[in-house]
Amino acid sequence: MERAVWPTLALYGAAALAEIGGCFAFWAWARLGRSLWWTLPGVTSLCLFAWLLTRADADFAGRAYAAYGGVYIAASLLWLWLVEGARPDRWDAAGALLCLAGAAIILAGPRAG
């Protein structure tokens, strides 16, 4: 069965945004001194992340999670830049590209059977 890689990558992008946003809400509370109320949208966002990841076009959860990992890394670096204001360096970019290539191989690689 041929997988639709681009829609899956878009889904992973949405999942990454939900996961990073949810985790950042806890970071803001625990590390930046924000109100405990920040954790409520954080929990909601993390639940959305988990649900989105179940929508991935994969036969096995482990493979879906493995491919998602590459997208998560790239999205985390975008978050670093766009939300936290710290520009990723060339090593960050090289690592993210390597991880995205790995995610694409996992998603699009031919499977036996």
Tab-separated table of C-alpha atoms in Angstrom:
chain	number	residue	atom	x	y	z
A	1	MET	CA	0.000	0.000	0.000
A	2	GLU	CA	1.416	3.377	-0.991
A	3	ARG	CA	1.337	5.984	1.742
A	4	ALA	CA	0.418	9.629	1.254
A	5	VAL	CA	3.542	11.236	2.716
A	6	TRP	CA	2.671	14.952	2.475
A	7	PRO	CA	-0.707	14.744	4.251
A	8	THR	CA	0.928	12.679	6.979
A	9	LEU	CA	3.737	15.230	7.356
A	10	ALA	CA	1.117	18.001	7.621
A	11	LEU	CA	-0.674	16.000	10.307
A	12	TYR	CA	2.620	15.539	12.119
A	13	GLY	CA	3.220	19.282	11.887
A	14	ALA	CA	-0.119	19.967	13.577
A	15	ALA	CA	0.626	17.332	16.208
A	16	ALA	CA	4.031	18.890	16.858
A	17	LEU	CA	2.507	22.336	17.313
A	18	ALA	CA	0.011	20.895	19.804
A	19	GLU	CA	2.704	18.970	21.687
A	20	ILE	CA	5.190	21.826	21.824
A	21	GLY	CA	2.479	24.303	22.811
A	22	GLY	CA	1.268	22.015	25.567
A	23	CYS	CA	4.745	21.359	26.893
A	24	PHE	CA	5.606	25.051	26.692
A	25	ALA	CA	2.582	25.867	28.847
A	26	PHE	CA	4.079	23.686	31.573
A	27	TRP	CA	7.524	25.197	30.955
A	28	ALA	CA	6.020	28.673	31.365
A	29	TRP	CA	4.419	27.683	34.662
A	30	ALA	CA	7.349	25.727	36.117
A	31	ARG	CA	10.307	27.683	34.743
A	32	LEU	CA	9.047	31.149	33.856
A	33	GLY	CA	6.848	31.748	36.885
A	34	ARG	CA	3.568	31.955	34.998
A	35	SER	CA	0.264	31.134	36.683
A	36	LEU	CA	-0.786	27.539	37.301
A	37	TRP	CA	-3.697	28.316	34.968
A	38	TRP	CA	-1.254	27.978	32.053
A	39	THR	CA	-1.360	24.217	32.597
A	40	LEU	CA	-5.050	23.939	31.656
A	41	PRO	CA	-4.595	24.839	27.982
A	42	GLY	CA	-1.365	22.829	28.182
A	43	VAL	CA	-3.245	19.651	29.092
A	44	THR	CA	-5.834	20.319	26.385
A	45	SER	CA	-3.108	20.863	23.823
A	46	LEU	CA	-1.327	17.646	24.834
A	47	CYS	CA	-4.584	15.689	24.501
A	48	LEU	CA	-5.038	17.174	21.018
A	49	PHE	CA	-1.485	16.121	20.177
A	50	ALA	CA	-2.147	12.534	21.243
A	51	TRP	CA	-5.370	12.384	19.237
A	52	LEU	CA	-3.731	13.880	16.124
A	53	LEU	CA	-0.936	11.336	16.257
A	54	THR	CA	-3.490	8.509	16.146
A	55	ARG	CA	-4.690	9.875	12.795
A	56	ALA	CA	-1.325	9.121	11.149
A	57	ASP	CA	-1.402	6.808	8.138
A	58	ALA	CA	0.657	3.996	9.657
A	59	ASP	CA	0.010	0.350	10.381
A	60	PHE	CA	1.981	0.416	13.638
A	61	ALA	CA	2.159	2.993	16.419
A	62	GLY	CA	5.926	2.653	16.806
A	63	ARG	CA	6.532	3.487	13.161
A	64	ALA	CA	4.181	6.473	13.347
A	65	TYR	CA	5.990	7.744	16.454
A	66	ALA	CA	9.423	7.214	14.906
A	67	ALA	CA	8.562	9.209	11.796
A	68	TYR	CA	6.878	11.885	13.903
A	69	GLY	CA	10.083	12.366	15.878
A	70	GLY	CA	11.841	13.979	12.923
A	71	VAL	CA	9.009	16.426	12.378
A	72	TYR	CA	8.924	17.211	16.102
A	73	ILE	CA	12.616	18.113	16.079
A	74	ALA	CA	12.212	20.510	13.150
A	75	ALA	CA	9.074	22.056	14.663
A	76	SER	CA	10.838	22.521	18.001
A	77	LEU	CA	13.557	24.523	16.297
A	78	LEU	CA	10.940	26.658	14.537
A	79	TRP	CA	9.320	27.249	17.932
A	80	LEU	CA	12.723	28.231	19.321
A	81	TRP	CA	13.056	30.828	16.583
A	82	LEU	CA	9.504	32.147	16.176
A	83	VAL	CA	8.203	32.008	19.749
A	84	GLU	CA	11.290	32.200	21.929
A	85	GLY	CA	13.253	34.532	19.674
A	86	ALA	CA	16.472	32.477	19.521
A	87	ARG	CA	17.596	31.765	15.982
A	88	PRO	CA	18.705	28.175	15.343
A	89	ASP	CA	22.273	27.841	14.104
A	90	ARG	CA	23.584	25.850	11.147
A	91	TRP	CA	24.051	22.753	13.309
A	92	ASP	CA	20.429	22.923	14.406
A	93	ALA	CA	19.361	23.241	10.770
A	94	ALA	CA	21.597	20.377	9.620
A	95	GLY	CA	20.312	18.119	12.389
A	96	ALA	CA	16.694	18.978	11.611
A	97	LEU	CA	17.176	18.260	7.897
A	98	LEU	CA	18.766	14.926	8.717
A	99	CYS	CA	15.858	14.037	10.991
A	100	LEU	CA	13.290	15.072	8.365
A	101	ALA	CA	15.054	12.893	5.808
A	102	GLY	CA	14.829	10.000	8.246
A	103	ALA	CA	11.122	10.656	8.816
A	104	ALA	CA	10.507	10.685	5.055
A	105	ILE	CA	12.353	7.384	4.642
A	106	ILE	CA	10.315	5.793	7.416
A	107	LEU	CA	7.049	7.101	5.934
A	108	ALA	CA	7.701	6.436	2.264
A	109	GLY	CA	9.905	3.363	2.425
A	110	PRO	CA	8.567	0.297	0.650
A	111	ARG	CA	7.140	-2.309	2.984
A	112	ALA	CA	7.025	-6.067	2.482
A	113	GLY	CA	3.609	-7.609	2.202
